[in-house]
Short mmCIF file of C-alpha atoms and ligand atoms in Angstrom, two decimals:
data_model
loop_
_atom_site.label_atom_id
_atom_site.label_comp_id
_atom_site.label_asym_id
_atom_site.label_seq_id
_atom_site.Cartn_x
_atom_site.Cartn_y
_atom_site.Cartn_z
CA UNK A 1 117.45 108.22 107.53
CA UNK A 2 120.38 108.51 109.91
CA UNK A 3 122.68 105.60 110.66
CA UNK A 4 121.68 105.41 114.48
CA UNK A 5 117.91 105.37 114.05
CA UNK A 6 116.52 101.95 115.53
CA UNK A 7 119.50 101.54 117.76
CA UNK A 8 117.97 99.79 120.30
CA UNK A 9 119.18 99.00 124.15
CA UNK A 10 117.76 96.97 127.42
CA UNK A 11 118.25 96.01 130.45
CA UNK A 12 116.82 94.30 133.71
CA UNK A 13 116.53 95.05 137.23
CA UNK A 14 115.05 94.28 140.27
CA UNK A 15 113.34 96.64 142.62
CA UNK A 16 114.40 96.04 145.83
CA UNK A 17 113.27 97.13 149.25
CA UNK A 18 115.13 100.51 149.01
CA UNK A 19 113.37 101.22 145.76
CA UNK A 20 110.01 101.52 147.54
CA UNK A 21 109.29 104.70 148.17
CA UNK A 22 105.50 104.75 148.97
CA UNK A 23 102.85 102.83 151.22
CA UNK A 24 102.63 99.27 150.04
CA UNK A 25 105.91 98.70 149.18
CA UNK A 26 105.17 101.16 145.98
CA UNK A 27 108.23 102.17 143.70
CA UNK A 28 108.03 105.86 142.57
CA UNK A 29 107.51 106.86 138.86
CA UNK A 30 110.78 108.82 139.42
CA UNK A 31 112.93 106.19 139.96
CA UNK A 32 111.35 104.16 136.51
CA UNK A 33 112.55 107.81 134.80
CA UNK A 34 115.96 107.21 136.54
CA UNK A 35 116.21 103.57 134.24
CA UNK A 36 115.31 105.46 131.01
CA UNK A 37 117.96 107.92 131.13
CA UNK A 38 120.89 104.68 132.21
CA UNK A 39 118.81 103.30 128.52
CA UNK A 40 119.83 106.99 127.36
CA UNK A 41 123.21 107.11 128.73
CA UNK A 42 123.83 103.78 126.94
CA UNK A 43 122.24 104.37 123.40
CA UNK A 44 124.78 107.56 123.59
CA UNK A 45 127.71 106.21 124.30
CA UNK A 46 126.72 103.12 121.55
CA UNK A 47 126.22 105.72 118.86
CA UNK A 48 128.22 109.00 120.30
CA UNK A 49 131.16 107.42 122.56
CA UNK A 50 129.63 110.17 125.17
CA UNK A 51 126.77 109.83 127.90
CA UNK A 52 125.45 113.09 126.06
CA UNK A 53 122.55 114.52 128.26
CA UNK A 54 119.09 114.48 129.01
CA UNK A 55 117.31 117.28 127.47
CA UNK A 56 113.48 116.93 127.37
CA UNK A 57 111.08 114.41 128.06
CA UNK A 58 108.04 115.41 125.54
CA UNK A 59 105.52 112.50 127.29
CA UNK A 60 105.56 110.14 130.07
CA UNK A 61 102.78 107.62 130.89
CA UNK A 62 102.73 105.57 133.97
CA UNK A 63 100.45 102.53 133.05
CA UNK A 64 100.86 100.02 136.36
CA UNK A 65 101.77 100.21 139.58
CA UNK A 66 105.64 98.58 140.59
CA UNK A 67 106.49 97.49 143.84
CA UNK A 68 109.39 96.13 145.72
CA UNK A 69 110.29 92.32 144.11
CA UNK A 70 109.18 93.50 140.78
CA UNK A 71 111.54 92.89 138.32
CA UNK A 72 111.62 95.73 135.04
CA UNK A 73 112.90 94.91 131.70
CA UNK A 74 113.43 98.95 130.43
CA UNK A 75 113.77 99.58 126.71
CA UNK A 76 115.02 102.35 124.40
CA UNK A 77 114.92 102.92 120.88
CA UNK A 78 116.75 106.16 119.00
CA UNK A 79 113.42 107.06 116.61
CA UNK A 80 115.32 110.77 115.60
CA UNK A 81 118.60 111.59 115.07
CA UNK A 82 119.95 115.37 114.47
CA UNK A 83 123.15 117.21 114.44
CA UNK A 84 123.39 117.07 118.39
CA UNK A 85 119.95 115.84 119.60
CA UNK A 86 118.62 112.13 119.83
CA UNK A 87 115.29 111.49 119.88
CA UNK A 88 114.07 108.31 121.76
CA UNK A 89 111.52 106.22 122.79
CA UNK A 90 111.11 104.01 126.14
CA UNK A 91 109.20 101.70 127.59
CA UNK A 92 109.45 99.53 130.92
CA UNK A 93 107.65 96.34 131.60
CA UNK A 94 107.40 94.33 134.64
CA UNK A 95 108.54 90.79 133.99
CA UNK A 96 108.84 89.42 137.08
CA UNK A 97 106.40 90.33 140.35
CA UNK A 98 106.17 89.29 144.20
CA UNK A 99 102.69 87.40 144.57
CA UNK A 100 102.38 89.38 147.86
CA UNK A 101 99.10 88.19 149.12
CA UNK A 102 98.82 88.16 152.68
CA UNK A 103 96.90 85.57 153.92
CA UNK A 104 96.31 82.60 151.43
CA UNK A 105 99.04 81.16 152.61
CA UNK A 106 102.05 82.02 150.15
CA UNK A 107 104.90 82.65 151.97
CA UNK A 108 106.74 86.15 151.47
CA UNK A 109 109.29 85.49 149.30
CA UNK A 110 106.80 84.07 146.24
CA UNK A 111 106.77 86.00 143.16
CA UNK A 112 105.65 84.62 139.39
CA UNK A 113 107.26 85.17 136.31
CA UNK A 114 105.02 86.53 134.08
CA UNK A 115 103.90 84.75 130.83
CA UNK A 116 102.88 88.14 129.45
CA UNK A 117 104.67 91.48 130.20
CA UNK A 118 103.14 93.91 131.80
CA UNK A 119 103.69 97.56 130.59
CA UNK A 120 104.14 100.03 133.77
CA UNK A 121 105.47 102.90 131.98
CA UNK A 122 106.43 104.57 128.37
CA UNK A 123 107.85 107.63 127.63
CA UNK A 124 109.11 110.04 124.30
CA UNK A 125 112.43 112.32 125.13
CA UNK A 126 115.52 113.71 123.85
CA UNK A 127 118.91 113.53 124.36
CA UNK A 128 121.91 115.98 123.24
CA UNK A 129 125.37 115.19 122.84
CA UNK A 130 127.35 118.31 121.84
CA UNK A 131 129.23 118.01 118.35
CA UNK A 132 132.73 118.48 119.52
CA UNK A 133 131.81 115.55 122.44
CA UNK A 134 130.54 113.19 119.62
CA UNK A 135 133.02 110.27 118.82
CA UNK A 136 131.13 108.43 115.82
CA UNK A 137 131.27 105.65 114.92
CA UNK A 138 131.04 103.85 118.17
CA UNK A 139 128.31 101.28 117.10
CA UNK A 140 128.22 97.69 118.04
CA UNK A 141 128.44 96.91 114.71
CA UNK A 142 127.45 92.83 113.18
CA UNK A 143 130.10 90.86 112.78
CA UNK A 144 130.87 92.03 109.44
CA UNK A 145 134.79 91.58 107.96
CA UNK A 146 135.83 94.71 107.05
CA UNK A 147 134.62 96.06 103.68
CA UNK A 148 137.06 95.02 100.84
CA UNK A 149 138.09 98.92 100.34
CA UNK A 150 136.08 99.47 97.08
CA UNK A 151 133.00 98.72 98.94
CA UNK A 152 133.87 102.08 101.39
CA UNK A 153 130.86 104.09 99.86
CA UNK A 154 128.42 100.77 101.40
CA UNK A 155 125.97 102.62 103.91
CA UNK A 156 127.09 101.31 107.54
CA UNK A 157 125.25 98.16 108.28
CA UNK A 158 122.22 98.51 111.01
CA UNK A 159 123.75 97.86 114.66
CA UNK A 160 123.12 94.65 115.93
CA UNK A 161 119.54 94.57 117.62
CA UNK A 162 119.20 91.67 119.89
CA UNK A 163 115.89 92.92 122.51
CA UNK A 164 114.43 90.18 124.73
CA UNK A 165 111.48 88.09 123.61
CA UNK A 166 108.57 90.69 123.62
CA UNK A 167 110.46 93.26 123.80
CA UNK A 168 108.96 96.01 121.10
CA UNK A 169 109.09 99.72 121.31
CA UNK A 170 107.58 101.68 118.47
CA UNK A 171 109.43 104.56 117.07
CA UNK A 172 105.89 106.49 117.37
CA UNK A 173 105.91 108.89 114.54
CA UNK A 174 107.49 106.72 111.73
CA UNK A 175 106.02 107.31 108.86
CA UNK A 176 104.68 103.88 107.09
CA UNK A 177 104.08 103.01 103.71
CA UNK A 178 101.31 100.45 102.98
CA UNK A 179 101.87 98.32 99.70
CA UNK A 180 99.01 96.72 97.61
CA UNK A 181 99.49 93.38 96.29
CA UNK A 182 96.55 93.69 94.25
CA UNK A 183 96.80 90.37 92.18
CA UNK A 184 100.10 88.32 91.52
CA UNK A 185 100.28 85.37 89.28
CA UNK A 186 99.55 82.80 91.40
CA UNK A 187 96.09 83.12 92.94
CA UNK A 188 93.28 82.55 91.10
CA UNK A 189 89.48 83.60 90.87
CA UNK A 190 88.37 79.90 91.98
CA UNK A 191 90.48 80.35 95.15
CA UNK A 192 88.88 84.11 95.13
CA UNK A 193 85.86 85.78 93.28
CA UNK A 194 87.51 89.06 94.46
CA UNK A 195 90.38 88.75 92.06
CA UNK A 196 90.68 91.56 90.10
CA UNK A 197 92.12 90.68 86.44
CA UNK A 198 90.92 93.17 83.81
CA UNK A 199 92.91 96.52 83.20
CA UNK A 200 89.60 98.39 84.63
CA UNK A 201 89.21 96.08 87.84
CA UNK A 202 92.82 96.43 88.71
CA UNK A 203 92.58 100.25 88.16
CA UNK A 204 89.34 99.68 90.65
CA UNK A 205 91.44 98.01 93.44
CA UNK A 206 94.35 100.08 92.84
CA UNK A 207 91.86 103.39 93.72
CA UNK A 208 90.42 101.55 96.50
CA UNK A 209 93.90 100.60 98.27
CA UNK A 210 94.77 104.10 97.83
CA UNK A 211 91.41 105.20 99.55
CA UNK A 212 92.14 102.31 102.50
CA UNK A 213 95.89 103.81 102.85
CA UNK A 214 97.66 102.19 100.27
CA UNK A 215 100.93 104.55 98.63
CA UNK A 216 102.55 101.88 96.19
CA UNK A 217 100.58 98.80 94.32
CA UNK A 218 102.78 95.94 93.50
CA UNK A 219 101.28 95.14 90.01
CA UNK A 220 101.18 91.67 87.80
CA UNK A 221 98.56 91.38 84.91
CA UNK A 222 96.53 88.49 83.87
CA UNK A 223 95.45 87.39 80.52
CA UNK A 224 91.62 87.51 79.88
CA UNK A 225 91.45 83.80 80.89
CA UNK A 226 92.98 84.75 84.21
CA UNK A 227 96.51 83.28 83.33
CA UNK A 228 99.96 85.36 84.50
CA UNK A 229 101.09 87.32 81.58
CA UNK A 230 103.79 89.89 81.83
CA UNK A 231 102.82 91.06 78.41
CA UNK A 232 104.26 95.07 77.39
CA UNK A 233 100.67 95.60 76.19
CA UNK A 234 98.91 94.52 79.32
CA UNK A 235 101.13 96.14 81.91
CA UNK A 236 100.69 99.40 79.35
CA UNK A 237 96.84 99.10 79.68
CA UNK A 238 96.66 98.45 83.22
CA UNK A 239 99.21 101.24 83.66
CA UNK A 240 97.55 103.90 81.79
CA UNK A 241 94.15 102.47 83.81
CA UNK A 242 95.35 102.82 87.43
CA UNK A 243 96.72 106.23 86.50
CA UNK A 244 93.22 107.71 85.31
CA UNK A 245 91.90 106.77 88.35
CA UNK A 246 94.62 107.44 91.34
CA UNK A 247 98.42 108.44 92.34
CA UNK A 248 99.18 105.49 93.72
CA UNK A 249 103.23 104.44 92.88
CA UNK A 250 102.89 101.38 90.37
CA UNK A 251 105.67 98.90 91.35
CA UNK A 252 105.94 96.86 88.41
CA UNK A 253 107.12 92.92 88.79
CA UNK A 254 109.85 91.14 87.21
CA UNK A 255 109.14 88.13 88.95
CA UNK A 256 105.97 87.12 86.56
CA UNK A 257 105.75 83.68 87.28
CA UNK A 258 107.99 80.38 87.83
CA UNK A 259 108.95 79.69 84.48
CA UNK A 260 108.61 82.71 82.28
CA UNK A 261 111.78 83.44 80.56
CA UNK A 262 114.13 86.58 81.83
CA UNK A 263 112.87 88.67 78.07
CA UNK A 264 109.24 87.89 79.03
CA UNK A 265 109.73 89.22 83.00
CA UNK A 266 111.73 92.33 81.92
CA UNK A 267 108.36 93.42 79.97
CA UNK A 268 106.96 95.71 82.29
CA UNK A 269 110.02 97.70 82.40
CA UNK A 270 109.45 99.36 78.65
CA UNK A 271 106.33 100.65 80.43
CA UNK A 272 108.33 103.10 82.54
CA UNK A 273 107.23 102.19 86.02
CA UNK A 274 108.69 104.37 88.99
CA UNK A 275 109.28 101.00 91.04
CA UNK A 276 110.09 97.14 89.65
CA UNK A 277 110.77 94.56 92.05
CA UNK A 278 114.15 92.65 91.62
CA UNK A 279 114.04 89.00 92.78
CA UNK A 280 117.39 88.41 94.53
CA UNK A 281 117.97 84.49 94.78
CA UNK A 282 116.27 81.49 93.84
CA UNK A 283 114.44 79.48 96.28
CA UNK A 284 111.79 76.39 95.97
CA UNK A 285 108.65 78.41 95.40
CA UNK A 286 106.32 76.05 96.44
CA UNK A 287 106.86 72.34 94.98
CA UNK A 288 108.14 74.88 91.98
CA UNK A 289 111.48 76.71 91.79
CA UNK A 290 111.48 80.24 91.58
CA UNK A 291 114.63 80.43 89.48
CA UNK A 292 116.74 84.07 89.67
CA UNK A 293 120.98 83.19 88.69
CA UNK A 294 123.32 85.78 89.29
CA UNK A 295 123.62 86.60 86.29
CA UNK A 296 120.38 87.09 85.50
CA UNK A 297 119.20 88.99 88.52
CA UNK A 298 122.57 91.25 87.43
CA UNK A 299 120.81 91.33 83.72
CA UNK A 300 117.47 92.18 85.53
CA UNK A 301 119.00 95.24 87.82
CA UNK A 302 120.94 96.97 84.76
CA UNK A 303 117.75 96.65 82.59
CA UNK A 304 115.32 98.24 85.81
CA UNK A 305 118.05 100.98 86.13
CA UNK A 306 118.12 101.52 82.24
CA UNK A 307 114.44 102.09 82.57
CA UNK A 308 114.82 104.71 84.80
CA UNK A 309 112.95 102.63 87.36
CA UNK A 310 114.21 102.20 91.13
CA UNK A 311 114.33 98.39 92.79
CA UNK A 312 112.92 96.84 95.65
CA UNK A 313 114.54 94.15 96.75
CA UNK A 314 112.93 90.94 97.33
CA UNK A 315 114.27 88.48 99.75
CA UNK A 316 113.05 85.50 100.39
CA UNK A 317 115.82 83.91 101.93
CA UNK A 318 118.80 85.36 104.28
CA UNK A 319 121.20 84.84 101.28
CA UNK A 320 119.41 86.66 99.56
CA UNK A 321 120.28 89.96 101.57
CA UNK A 322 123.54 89.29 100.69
CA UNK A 323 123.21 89.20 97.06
CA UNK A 324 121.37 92.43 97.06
CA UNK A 325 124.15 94.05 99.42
CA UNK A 326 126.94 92.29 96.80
CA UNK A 327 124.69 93.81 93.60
CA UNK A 328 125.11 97.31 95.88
CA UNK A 329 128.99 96.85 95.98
CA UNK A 330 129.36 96.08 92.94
CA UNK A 331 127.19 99.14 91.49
CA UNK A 332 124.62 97.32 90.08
CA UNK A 333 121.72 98.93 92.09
CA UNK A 334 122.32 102.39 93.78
CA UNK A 335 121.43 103.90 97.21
CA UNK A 336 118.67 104.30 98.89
CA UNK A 337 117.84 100.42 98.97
CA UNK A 338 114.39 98.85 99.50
CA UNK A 339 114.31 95.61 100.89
CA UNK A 340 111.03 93.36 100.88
CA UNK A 341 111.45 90.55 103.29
CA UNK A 342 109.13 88.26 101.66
CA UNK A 343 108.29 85.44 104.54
CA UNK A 344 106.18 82.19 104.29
CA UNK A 345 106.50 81.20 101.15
CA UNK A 346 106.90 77.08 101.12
CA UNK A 347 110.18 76.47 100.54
CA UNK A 348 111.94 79.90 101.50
CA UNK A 349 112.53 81.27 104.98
CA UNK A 350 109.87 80.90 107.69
CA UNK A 351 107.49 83.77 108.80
CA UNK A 352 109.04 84.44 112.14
CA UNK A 353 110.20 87.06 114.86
CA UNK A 354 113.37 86.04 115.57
CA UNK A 355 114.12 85.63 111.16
CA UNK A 356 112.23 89.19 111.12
CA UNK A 357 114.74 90.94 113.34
CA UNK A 358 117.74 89.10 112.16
CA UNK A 359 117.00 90.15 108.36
CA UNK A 360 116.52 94.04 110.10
CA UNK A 361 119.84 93.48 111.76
CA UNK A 362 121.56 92.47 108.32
CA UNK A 363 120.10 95.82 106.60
CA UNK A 364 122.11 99.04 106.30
CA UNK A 365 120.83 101.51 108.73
CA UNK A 366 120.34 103.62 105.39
CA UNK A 367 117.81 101.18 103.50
CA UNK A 368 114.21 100.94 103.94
CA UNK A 369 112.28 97.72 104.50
CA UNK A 370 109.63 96.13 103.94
CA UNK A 371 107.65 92.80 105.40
CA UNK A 372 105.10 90.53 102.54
CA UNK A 373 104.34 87.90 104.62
CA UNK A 374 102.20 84.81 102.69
CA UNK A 375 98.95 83.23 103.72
CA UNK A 376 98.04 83.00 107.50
CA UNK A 377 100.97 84.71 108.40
CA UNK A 378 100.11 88.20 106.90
CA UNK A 379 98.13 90.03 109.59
CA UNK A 380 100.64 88.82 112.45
CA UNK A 381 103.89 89.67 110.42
CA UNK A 382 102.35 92.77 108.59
CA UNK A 383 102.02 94.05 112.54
CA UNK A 384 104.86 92.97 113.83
CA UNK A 385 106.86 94.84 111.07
CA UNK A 386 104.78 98.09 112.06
CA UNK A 387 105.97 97.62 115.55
CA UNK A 388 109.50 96.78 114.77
CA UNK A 389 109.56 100.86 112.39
CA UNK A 390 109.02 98.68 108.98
CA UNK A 391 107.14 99.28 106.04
CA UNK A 392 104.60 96.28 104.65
CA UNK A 393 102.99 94.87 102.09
CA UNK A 394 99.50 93.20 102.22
CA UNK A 395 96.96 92.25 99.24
CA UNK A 396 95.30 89.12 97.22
CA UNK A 397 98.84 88.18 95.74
CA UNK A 398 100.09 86.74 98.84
CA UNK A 399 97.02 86.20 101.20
CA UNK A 400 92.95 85.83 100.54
CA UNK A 401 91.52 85.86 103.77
CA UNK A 402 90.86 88.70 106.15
CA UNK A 403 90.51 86.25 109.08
CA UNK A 404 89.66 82.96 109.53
CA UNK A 405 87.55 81.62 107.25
CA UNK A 406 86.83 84.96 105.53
CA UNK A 407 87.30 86.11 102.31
CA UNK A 408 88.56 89.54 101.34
CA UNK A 409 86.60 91.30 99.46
CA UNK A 410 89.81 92.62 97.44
CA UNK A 411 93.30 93.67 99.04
CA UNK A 412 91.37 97.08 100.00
CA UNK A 413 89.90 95.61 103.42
CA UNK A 414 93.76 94.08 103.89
CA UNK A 415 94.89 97.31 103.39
CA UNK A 416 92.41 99.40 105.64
CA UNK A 417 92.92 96.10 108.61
CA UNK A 418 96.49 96.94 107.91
CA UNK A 419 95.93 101.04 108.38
CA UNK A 420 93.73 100.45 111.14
CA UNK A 421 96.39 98.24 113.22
CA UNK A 422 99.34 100.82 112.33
CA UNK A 423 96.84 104.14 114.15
CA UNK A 424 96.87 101.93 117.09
CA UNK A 425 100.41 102.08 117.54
CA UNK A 426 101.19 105.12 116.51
CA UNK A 427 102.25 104.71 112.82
CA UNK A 428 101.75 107.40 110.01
CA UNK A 429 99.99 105.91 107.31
CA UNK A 430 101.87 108.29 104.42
CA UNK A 431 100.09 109.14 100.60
CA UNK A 432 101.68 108.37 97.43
CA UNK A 433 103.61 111.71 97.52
CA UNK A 434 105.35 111.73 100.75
CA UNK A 435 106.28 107.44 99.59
CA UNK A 436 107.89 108.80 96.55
CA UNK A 437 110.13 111.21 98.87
CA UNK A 438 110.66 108.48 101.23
CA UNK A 439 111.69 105.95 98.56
CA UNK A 440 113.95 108.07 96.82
CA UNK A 441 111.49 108.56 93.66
CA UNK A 442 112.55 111.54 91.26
CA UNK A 443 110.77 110.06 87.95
CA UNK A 444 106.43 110.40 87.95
N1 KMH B 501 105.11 85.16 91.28
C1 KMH B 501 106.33 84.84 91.94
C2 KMH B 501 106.98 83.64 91.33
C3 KMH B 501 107.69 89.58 92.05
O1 KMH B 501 106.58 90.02 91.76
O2 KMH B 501 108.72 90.16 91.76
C4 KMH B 501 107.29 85.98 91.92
C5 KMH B 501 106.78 87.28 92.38
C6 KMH B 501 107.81 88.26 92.73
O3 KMH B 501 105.61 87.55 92.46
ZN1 ZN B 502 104.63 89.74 92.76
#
């Protein structure tokens, strides 16, 4: 992906008097287009230093009426970016309106603000800005110190996206890939009967998150009892199990559980996996600690790349994007980087919007990310990371319930609410093949 792609802009205004252009004080749809290309102008000149120009618009949909005293928050997201062309998305909402009814007594000048947006128009276009007129970078860049200089190769960091409260316009053909957290090492079959813990049931689940949209499963084994293991022997049978039955990308852990010894996590990785997560801080996990040194997460990333294995990073905690982004400068983990935001859990960060878009603001415009949100917290966050152009991560290992009250049957139903949601919004639910491409996958 492009450095540029999410760059996001906004701004407010009120329609006055000379903005109504029909009966009943009616604002034309014209003058709504007029805001999206000042968005335009502006997400140019952040990532071009030019105003560029206005070259298509490939759909427009006017969704409410506006009228005088209405007051439009208008947003803009870069989705595309080519040689010369820019690909965007808008969307304008009314905020504010004028109560404006005659006769029950409010007086004229009344007008609400509204506890819920209302959506009046949304629209897909393009923008060029002719090479020799482009004058990268001009990014609003975070408040980074300058890289120290050996850290030059670093991907540039994601510009700083700071919307208003509701304010969430979907790139609308990002491609999305679904992860399967088909078991973990925490839950157990008392809290679930759906629990899948032989080789042959997780090889069932895995075939049935593929079938309900899942392209990677995040895989932990059990011992027959139901205990964690991250035995060599297990991961091998479950392994050679899920791949007789589907094409899903096995994402191996090296997380296990709290307790097991670096040796005894670093298992899995003699099993060749494409994908093994690496834990990047330690946070209370729980009323346990989840414990992951520097050194050993550095022991942990040299053994995942001597396995021919890519990362994803998990992150439970801001610091922890940092100590993935210092393993990067240092050349412990290579380019493209995968970043799982894992929210919730007791004890590390909360499971929140405003924590959601700062760790997306902290990423380089380069990586891909991820949201594994824990418990109750899964469905919103696993949505609100579709909206926001993430990836996400639903299944048994961090949530049991597919609403209130009701168990999953397995992480499949998780996955197909998941698939469902992201169709409604516009997000490409994308097979095992086109994830490998996207995550940077060469070994199979
Ligand atoms: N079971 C947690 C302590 C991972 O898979 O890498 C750690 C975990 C993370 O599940
Ligand atoms: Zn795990």
């Amino acid at each position: 992906m492009h450095t540029g792609v999410g760059l996001t802009v906004t701004l407010r205004v009120r329609m006055g008097a000379h903005d109504a252009h029909y009966a009943g004080e009616l604002v034309d749809g014209a003058r709504v287009l007029g805001l999206f290309g000042d968005v335009a102008t502006e997400l140019l000149i952040r990532l071009d230093g030019d105003e560029g120009l206005f070259r298509a618009y490939e759909a427009i949909e006017f969704l409410a009426p506006v009228r005088s005293g209405d007051y439009l928050e208008v947003t803009g997201v870069i989705t595309k970016v080519g040689n010369t062309s820019r690909a965007m998305a808008f969307e304008a909402r009314k905020v504010i309106q004028n109560v404006r009814r005659p006769g029950d007594g409010q007086v004229a000048s009344a007008a609400d603000a509204l506890a819920e947006p209302i959506v009046v128009c949304r629209a897909l276009g393009t923008c060029v800005v002719p090479k020799e007129l482009q004058r990268r970078p001009r990014l609003v860049l975070p408040a980074l110190s300058a890289p120290p200089p050996e850290a030059a190769h670093l991907p540039e960091p994601r510009p700083v996206i700071t919307p208003a409260p509701h304010v969430i316009v979907t790139p609308p053909s990002a491609e999305l890939i679904l992860t399967a957290a088909i078991v973990g090492a925490e839950t157990t079959r008392a809290q679930t009967p759906h629990l899948p813990i032989t080789a042959a049931e997780l090889a069932d689940e895995a075939a049935r998150c593929r079938d309900a949209g899942a392209s990677v499963v995040h895989l932990h084994v059990r011992n027959a009892d139901g205990s964690a293991s991250q035995s060599q022997e297990l991961f091998a049978e479950a392994i050679a199990a899920i791949r007789a039955k589907t094409d899903v990308v096995i994402q191996t852990s090296t997380g296990g559980a709290v307790g097991m010894s670096i040796d005894e996590r670093a298992q899995p990785l003699l099993c060749g996996p494409e994908m093994a997560t690496l834990n990047c801080g330690t946070l209370n996990f729980g009323d346990d600690v989840f414990v992951n040194t520097r050194p050993q997460i550095r022991d942990l990333a040299a053994r995942i790349r001597a396995s021919g294995s890519i990362a994803e990073l998990e992150c439970y905690e801001v610091g922890h994007v940092d100590e993935a982004l210092a393993l990067f400068k240092e050349g412990a983990i290579s380019a493209p980087l995968h970043f799982q935001f894992v929210l919730g859990v007791p004890g590390g960060i909360g499971a929140r919007e405003d924590v959601l878009r700062f760790l997306i603001s902290q990423v380089p415009g380069s990586a891909t990310w991820g949201v594994a949100a824990v418990g109750r917290h899964q469905r919103p966050m696993t949505e609100l990371a579709m909206k926001l152009g993430g990836h996400a991560r639903v299944g048994l290992e961090d949530n049991i319930y597919l609403s209130k009250g009701v168990l999953a049957e397995g992480s499949a139903p998780l996955v197909a609410q998941a698939a469902d949601y992201a169709k409604t919004i516009g997000r490409e639910v994308v097979d095992p093949e086109r994830a490998r491409a996207l995550l940077g996958i060469t070994r199979s």
